[in-house]
Amino acid sequence: MPRQIMIDPVTRIEGHAKITLHLSDSGEVTDAQFHVTQFRGFEKFCQGRPLTEMPSLMARTCGICPVSHLIAASKACDALLAVRIPATAANLRRILNLAQIMQSHALSFFHLSSPDLLLGMDSDPVRRNIFGVATDRPELARDGIRIRQIGQMIIELLGGKRIHPAWTVPGGVSSPLTAEHRDTILAMLPEATAIAARTLRWFKRSLENFTEESTSFGNFPTYFLGLVGPGGELEHYDGNLRLCDAQGNLVEEQFPPERYQDLISEAVEPYSFMKFPYLKAQGYPEGIYRVGPLARLNIIDKCGTPGADQEWAEFRELHRGALLSSFHFHYARLIEMLYAAEKMTQLLKDPTILNTFVRARAKPNAEEGVGVAEAPRGTLIHHYKIDKDGQITWANLVIATGHNNLAMNRGVLQVAQRFVRGNAIEEGMLNRVEALIRCYDPCLSCATHAVGQMPLQIQLLDPKRNVIDQIGRDSNGEQTRSST
Amino acid sequence: MKVIIIGYGNPLRGDDGVGWYVAGRLADIADEKSVQVLACHQLTPEMAATIAPASLVIFVDAECGQTPGLIRRSTVVPSVPIGAKGCRRPLGHIMSPEQILDIARDLFNATPSALLTTVCGQSFAHGEDLTPVVQRSCDQVILQIRQLIERLRSDQQIHDDGEREIYGYA
């Protein structure tokens, strides 16, 4: 009898979700769905708020990546004011964004994914977590803590607060950088650079242990989207959109981000609160694309810092054309950590970073504004409309994790078909399904604009979609099973 | 002795902002080195390094399911070492006070004393204000923490131990 497996909750990701696997009579996986089961609706409750509140309000979308929302919201408000912010303010925002990317990637890699990579996908789930890593490789765990701490300290030094800094405002930033804070940050960055570099060395040595995962973890052709600088270089704060196909060919080049609605549209499915963005020209669901670290490194011509450029060249040698396996999100994440540390150093060594003109002031000069930046997980779009009094009448957020929704669903199916045998379900099989999701480091708080922690469940359904078997974890992490 | 007070929660969800309220009103007792007051959305792994140099950590959080305004205090202790038992709780981006203490012990050989003070919330709806009953309890918590800090200071138990070198590895 055909059955369905449900993984609920998915662990070691941000937010609440579950996975459903549909099985044939013989136990083969025939379909898979990644459900996001939380709803929040920031787009609705920001209506009626003055635009000046939007950066700090939008930063509350998520406790994990508030800086990304702060920056995209500020850029959207810059557009509503129709101002070009001072160059120093743009670079200060750029540093803030890079610090966020560095610390966020550190959490994803060291805290959430390194247990799979260090201890093995099939290792005892009781130990397959950061505490197991701390026991087996304390220096790796300390590195993870330290580089994340450095990123958080930079955010705090710039923004005043780590979680919801209010320093970035429409028109620029609220205060200039002091020489003392610049020197403090510069003193920490060599250590961050060294940690990123040695983690990359360790990861590259470990790659040979994961050849099966790297060939079957979301390894399929898609388009790749992200911002690039004017010279095609890696760019997280500004620039234009570039879209490449699976062969690495340019499909769209220097596409103005404020015209994103000409490029992508959003579909909805009844089984998830997370929307399904797709490329309009290719249609739904053929217009599947990926964003985030892997996409960014697939679309660029160079990183723009010495260490990262060297690593990127090696990374691109893994495959001709775009690197398709989502397993390599981890690799790309580490290169971006190195880039972030190097790029922040470059920007802070420029004396103009201490300029005191950091804010352009204006009243609302446009009815509509779009702000786009690269968040740790990919391209983040904030789009607002205001009335004559500058109050928000409409908002649309296209979130990094949402862009990857189609790819995550297809990836879950691929991993499940490769590793799950419905007649003899083992924990390691389910962990691989979860691990595929972790490659994307989804932030479902952002994607649904909700807050939470993501546990995982697997459910078996018959052809009429009746649940006949369910495997999950309780609040203590104990596996639970209920059959009918 | 160094004391760190960490208030955490979501200040946009009504009484979930207990930790922020308490931390905000205790900010004046913080000094350069010996008393540190932090407010955060959630506990994250790098806080293990933050608390490692401390002798006492006071976590302040909201809880639910009890009488609104109920104040509860408990001692927080790290769990048994991973090698003996492991961790069964599902891990995400956020951590519990116990897990922060576990990491501080496992990675930094630090075992600060820790207290968790919770105030039971009444409403967790969207909004930045605490309900009156919860705010009254928070004011009580603030007073108690102030008195504790004053007592430790007058007994000269709080002082700057200096920064502990915890990253001295290659």
Coordinates of N, CA, C and O in Angstrom, one line a residue, chain A residues 130-220:
Chain A
I130 N 26.1 20.3 18.7 CA 27.2 21.1 19.0 C 28.0 20.6 20.2 O 29.2 20.7 20.3
F131 N 27.2 19.9 21.1 CA 27.9 19.4 22.3 C 28.8 18.2 21.9 O 29.9 18.0 22.5
G132 N 28.4 17.4 20.9 CA 29.2 16.3 20.5 C 30.5 16.9 19.8 O 31.6 16.4 19.9
V133 N 30.3 17.9 19.0 CA 31.4 18.6 18.4 C 32.4 19.2 19.4 O 33.6 19.0 19.3
A134 N 31.8 19.7 20.5 CA 32.6 20.3 21.6 C 33.5 19.2 22.2 O 34.6 19.5 22.7
T135 N 33.0 18.0 22.3 CA 33.7 16.9 22.9 C 34.8 16.4 22.0 O 36.0 16.2 22.4
D136 N 34.4 16.2 20.7 CA 35.4 15.6 19.8 C 36.4 16.6 19.2 O 37.5 16.2 18.9
R137 N 35.9 17.8 18.9 CA 36.8 18.8 18.3 C 36.6 20.1 19.0 O 36.0 21.1 18.4
P138 N 37.0 20.3 20.2 CA 36.7 21.5 20.9 C 37.3 22.7 20.2 O 36.7 23.8 20.3
E139 N 38.4 22.6 19.5 CA 39.0 23.8 18.9 C 38.1 24.3 17.8 O 38.0 25.5 17.5
L140 N 37.4 23.3 17.1 CA 36.5 23.7 16.0 C 35.3 24.4 16.6 O 34.8 25.4 16.1
A141 N 34.8 23.8 17.7 CA 33.6 24.4 18.3 C 34.0 25.8 18.9 O 33.2 26.8 18.8
R142 N 35.2 26.0 19.4 CA 35.6 27.3 19.9 C 35.7 28.3 18.8 O 35.4 29.5 18.9
D143 N 36.2 27.8 17.7 CA 36.3 28.7 16.5 C 35.0 29.2 16.1 O 34.8 30.4 15.7
G144 N 34.0 28.3 16.1 CA 32.6 28.7 15.7 C 32.1 29.7 16.6 O 31.4 30.7 16.2
I145 N 32.3 29.5 17.9 CA 31.8 30.5 18.9 C 32.5 31.8 18.7 O 31.9 32.9 18.7
R146 N 33.8 31.8 18.5 CA 34.6 33.0 18.5 C 34.3 33.8 17.2 O 34.1 35.1 17.3
I147 N 34.2 33.2 16.1 CA 33.9 34.0 14.8 C 32.5 34.6 14.9 O 32.3 35.7 14.5
R148 N 31.6 33.8 15.5 CA 30.3 34.4 15.6 C 30.3 35.6 16.6 O 29.7 36.6 16.4
Q149 N 31.1 35.4 17.7 CA 31.1 36.4 18.7 C 31.8 37.7 18.1 O 31.3 38.8 18.3
I150 N 32.8 37.5 17.2 CA 33.4 38.7 16.6 C 32.3 39.4 15.7 O 32.2 40.7 15.8
G151 N 31.6 38.7 14.9 CA 30.5 39.3 14.1 C 29.5 40.0 14.9 O 29.2 41.2 14.6
Q152 N 29.1 39.4 16.0 CA 28.1 40.1 16.9 C 28.7 41.3 17.5 O 28.0 42.4 17.7
M153 N 30.0 41.3 17.9 CA 30.6 42.4 18.5 C 30.7 43.6 17.5 O 30.6 44.8 17.9
I154 N 31.0 43.3 16.3 CA 31.1 44.3 15.3 C 29.7 45.0 15.1 O 29.6 46.2 15.1
I155 N 28.7 44.1 15.1 CA 27.3 44.7 14.9 C 27.0 45.6 16.1 O 26.5 46.7 16.0
E156 N 27.4 45.2 17.3 CA 27.2 45.9 18.5 C 28.0 47.3 18.5 O 27.4 48.3 18.9
L157 N 29.2 47.2 18.1 CA 30.0 48.4 18.0 C 29.5 49.4 17.0 O 29.5 50.6 17.2
L158 N 29.0 48.9 15.9 CA 28.4 49.8 14.9 C 27.0 50.2 15.2 O 26.6 51.4 15.2
G159 N 26.2 49.2 15.6 CA 24.7 49.5 15.7 C 24.2 49.7 17.1 O 23.1 50.1 17.3
G160 N 25.1 49.5 18.1 CA 24.7 49.8 19.5 C 24.0 48.6 20.1 O 24.1 48.4 21.3
K161 N 23.3 47.8 19.3 CA 22.6 46.6 19.9 C 22.9 45.4 18.9 O 23.0 45.6 17.7
R162 N 23.0 44.2 19.5 CA 23.3 43.1 18.6 C 22.1 42.6 17.9 O 22.2 42.2 16.7
I163 N 20.9 42.5 18.5 CA 19.8 41.8 17.9 C 19.0 42.8 17.1 O 18.6 42.5 15.9
H164 N 18.6 43.9 17.6 CA 17.8 44.8 16.8 C 18.4 46.2 16.8 O 17.8 47.1 17.3
P165 N 19.5 46.4 16.1 CA 20.1 47.7 16.1 C 19.3 48.7 15.3 O 18.7 48.3 14.3
A166 N 19.3 49.9 15.8 CA 18.5 50.9 15.1 C 19.3 52.0 14.5 O 18.9 53.1 14.2
W167 N 20.6 51.7 14.3 CA 21.6 52.6 13.8 C 21.4 53.0 12.3 O 21.6 54.1 11.9
T168 N 20.9 52.0 11.5 CA 20.7 52.2 10.1 C 19.3 52.9 10.0 O 18.3 52.4 10.5
V169 N 19.2 54.1 9.4 CA 18.0 54.8 9.3 C 17.8 55.3 7.8 O 18.7 55.3 7.0
P170 N 16.6 55.7 7.5 CA 16.4 56.2 6.1 C 17.3 57.4 5.9 O 17.4 58.3 6.7
G171 N 18.1 57.3 4.8 CA 19.0 58.4 4.5 C 20.4 58.1 4.9 O 21.3 58.8 4.5
G172 N 20.7 57.0 5.6 CA 22.1 56.7 5.9 C 22.2 55.9 7.2 O 21.4 54.9 7.5
V173 N 23.0 56.4 8.1 CA 23.1 55.8 9.5 C 23.1 57.0 10.5 O 23.3 58.2 10.1
S174 N 22.7 56.7 11.7 CA 22.4 57.8 12.7 C 23.6 58.4 13.3 O 23.6 59.5 13.8
S175 N 24.8 57.7 13.2 CA 26.0 58.3 13.8 C 27.2 57.8 13.1 O 27.2 56.6 12.6
P176 N 28.3 58.6 13.0 CA 29.5 58.1 12.3 C 30.3 57.1 13.1 O 30.0 57.0 14.3
L177 N 31.2 56.4 12.5 CA 32.1 55.5 13.2 C 33.2 56.3 13.9 O 33.8 57.2 13.3
T178 N 33.5 55.9 15.1 CA 34.6 56.6 15.8 C 35.9 55.8 15.5 O 35.9 54.6 15.2
A179 N 37.0 56.5 15.6 CA 38.3 55.9 15.4 C 38.5 54.8 16.4 O 39.1 53.7 16.0
E180 N 38.1 55.0 17.6 CA 38.2 53.9 18.6 C 37.5 52.6 18.2 O 38.1 51.5 18.3
H181 N 36.3 52.8 17.8 CA 35.5 51.6 17.4 C 36.1 50.9 16.1 O 36.2 49.7 16.0
R182 N 36.6 51.8 15.2 CA 37.2 51.2 14.0 C 38.4 50.4 14.4 O 38.6 49.3 13.9
D183 N 39.2 50.9 15.3 CA 40.5 50.2 15.7 C 40.1 48.9 16.4 O 40.8 47.9 16.2
T184 N 39.1 49.0 17.2 CA 38.7 47.8 18.0 C 38.2 46.7 17.0 O 38.6 45.5 17.1
I185 N 37.5 47.1 16.0 CA 37.0 46.1 15.0 C 38.2 45.6 14.2 O 38.3 44.4 14.0
L186 N 39.0 46.5 13.7 CA 40.2 46.1 12.9 C 41.1 45.1 13.7 O 41.7 44.2 13.1
A187 N 41.2 45.3 15.0 CA 42.0 44.4 15.8 C 41.4 43.0 15.9 O 42.2 42.0 16.1
M188 N 40.1 42.8 15.7 CA 39.5 41.5 15.8 C 39.5 40.7 14.4 O 39.5 39.5 14.4
L189 N 39.6 41.5 13.4 CA 39.4 40.8 12.1 C 40.5 39.8 11.6 O 40.2 38.8 10.9
P190 N 41.8 40.1 12.0 CA 42.7 39.0 11.6 C 42.4 37.7 12.2 O 42.6 36.6 11.5
E191 N 41.9 37.6 13.4 CA 41.5 36.4 14.0 C 40.3 35.7 13.3 O 40.3 34.5 13.0
A192 N 39.3 36.6 12.9 CA 38.2 36.0 12.1 C 38.7 35.5 10.8 O 38.2 34.4 10.3
T193 N 39.6 36.2 10.1 CA 40.2 35.7 8.8 C 40.9 34.4 9.0 O 40.7 33.5 8.2
A194 N 41.6 34.3 10.1 CA 42.4 33.0 10.3 C 41.4 31.9 10.6 O 41.6 30.7 10.1
I195 N 40.4 32.1 11.4 CA 39.4 31.1 11.7 C 38.7 30.6 10.4 O 38.6 29.4 10.1
A196 N 38.3 31.6 9.6 CA 37.6 31.2 8.3 C 38.6 30.4 7.4 O 38.2 29.4 6.8
A197 N 39.8 30.8 7.4 CA 40.8 30.1 6.5 C 41.1 28.7 7.0 O 41.1 27.7 6.2
R198 N 41.2 28.5 8.3 CA 41.6 27.1 8.8 C 40.3 26.2 8.7 O 40.4 25.0 8.5
T199 N 39.1 26.8 8.9 CA 37.9 26.0 8.7 C 37.7 25.5 7.3 O 37.4 24.4 7.0
L200 N 38.1 26.4 6.4 CA 38.0 26.0 5.0 C 39.0 24.9 4.7 O 38.6 23.9 4.0
R201 N 40.2 24.9 5.2 CA 41.1 23.9 5.0 C 40.6 22.6 5.6 O 40.7 21.5 4.9
W202 N 40.0 22.6 6.7 CA 39.4 21.4 7.3 C 38.2 20.9 6.5 O 38.1 19.7 6.2
F203 N 37.4 21.8 6.0 CA 36.2 21.4 5.3 C 36.6 20.7 4.0 O 36.1 19.7 3.5
K204 N 37.6 21.3 3.3 CA 38.0 20.7 2.0 C 38.6 19.3 2.1 O 38.4 18.5 1.3
R205 N 39.3 19.1 3.3 CA 39.8 17.8 3.5 C 38.7 16.8 3.8 O 38.8 15.6 3.5
S206 N 37.6 17.3 4.4 CA 36.4 16.4 4.7 C 35.5 16.1 3.5 O 34.7 15.2 3.6
L207 N 35.7 16.9 2.5 CA 34.7 16.7 1.3 C 34.7 15.3 0.8 O 33.7 14.8 0.4
E208 N 35.9 14.7 0.8 CA 35.9 13.3 0.2 C 35.1 12.3 1.0 O 34.7 11.3 0.5
N209 N 34.7 12.6 2.2 CA 33.9 11.7 3.0 C 32.4 11.9 2.7 O 31.6 11.2 3.2
F210 N 32.1 12.9 1.8 CA 30.7 13.2 1.6 C 30.4 13.2 0.1 O 29.6 14.0 -0.4
T211 N 31.1 12.3 -0.7 CA 30.9 12.4 -2.1 C 29.5 12.0 -2.5 O 28.9 12.5 -3.4
E212 N 28.9 11.0 -1.7 CA 27.5 10.6 -2.0 C 26.5 11.8 -1.8 O 25.6 12.0 -2.6
E213 N 26.7 12.4 -0.6 CA 25.9 13.6 -0.3 C 26.0 14.7 -1.3 O 25.1 15.3 -1.7
S214 N 27.3 15.0 -1.7 CA 27.5 16.1 -2.6 C 27.0 15.8 -4.0 O 26.7 16.8 -4.7
T215 N 26.7 14.6 -4.3 CA 26.1 14.3 -5.6 C 24.6 14.1 -5.6 O 24.0 14.2 -6.6
S216 N 24.1 14.0 -4.4 CA 22.6 13.8 -4.3 C 21.9 14.7 -3.5 O 20.7 14.6 -3.2
F217 N 22.5 15.7 -2.9 CA 21.9 16.7 -2.1 C 21.4 17.9 -2.9 O 22.2 18.9 -3.1
G218 N 20.2 17.8 -3.4 CA 19.8 19.0 -4.2 C 20.7 19.2 -5.4 O 21.0 20.4 -5.7
N219 N 21.1 18.2 -6.1 CA 22.0 18.3 -7.2 C 21.2 18.2 -8.5 O 21.0 17.2 -9.1
F220 N 20.7 19.4 -9.0 CA 19.9 19.4 -10.2 C 20.0 20.8 -10.8 O 20.4 21.8 -10.1

